[in-house]
Phi, psi and omega in degrees: 000138181293142179278146187257126179247126176264126178251123182235109184199141179276358177266106184294332178295318177295316179303315183293311185293317181291322179299316179298317181296317181291321179296325178293340178266004176097004178274156169263134182242146170233132185243143180220141183265356174205161186293326182297316179295321180295313182300318179299318180290324181298326181297328181270326187208082185293143177279177176276335182201148178240142173243111187247130166286149180277312186265102179220154176286168178067293176221116183281176185296326179297313180293321177300315179298317180301316181290321179296319182294345175286339185233348187207149174252022182300147178298141180226132173250131177265140168261119185244164174291147182302130177064017179271086184294330180295316177301315182297312182296318180294319180298314179294320180296331181273353175116011174290151181268335184199168176213152177224133180274138174280148350289149186231158176277131178297326178298318178296315180300316180297320178297318179294320179298313180297321180297316180294319180294324176293319178296325177296318178295321178297316181296329179273354181076023184270348175227154179214173183291338181200162183296334183268003180295136175291152178296142181300136183269157175296133181258124179237123179222101182061237181275355183268134172230128179234127179244094184300324183297330181250001183052049181244139177229135176229146174232115184060032179085357181256138182293140173231124183268119180243150171286173179302311182297315179299319180300312183295322179294312180296318180300318180298321179287318185286338180297330180226080181304141178085344180270131183280133173250126178287165177301319180295322178295319179291326175298318181296326181284315185281332180236080190285340179274174182281071183235128183274125167222157184256179188300325185294342176299312179296317179302318180294319179294320179298317178300319180294318178299312180300318181299319181294317180291324180288340173292333177269320182221102182302341181266007183301125179214028186286340177260114183260143174261127171251100189302130182082356182240302181159218183227156173214159179255132179246114183265010180279000000 
């Protein structure tokens, strides 16, 4: 079945051109000119991935993402203004998986979409390196439980909802407790395709992961920062 991509942008020219490009690649597209209309539609029939412009009337991309994250962990790519670092940082902090600055190459956008969808499949255990690979096992580390096949995370028995990128980063840390992972190592794991993102991307995702766990457990401190080195998971 074709995967569904939701495009949300008040620029109809972008909606039309990107929609045509994605359809030519085999995707199904749904287009919306503002966040309010998109959010209403998502409640009835959620897409597989969303591409949101940030600056829109009625409901901007930031607010749309905030509302979406209350009900879904679907991958989201932000379209930002060129060189607007504040938009990028805020988007990542709120739970976006990726961002692309306008003007952008449609080829690049399609590559990013495919990369995110592949990472989503990896996180769910739906793809593997070979047909004979065993199914991913449930990972248990102290109070943490991660089930890749179901994309489920629990802390002390309570559900924690993570995006695809957040799941892969946490899984990489939890697989080897006490071992430090550098930002570059985590970038390679979370962004497996040839896509450039910088160090602050990982920092933003880590902050978001901690915030989600602390909403369940205010004393959560299992992800440690080693300044100038990277991050590690402590399961004690």
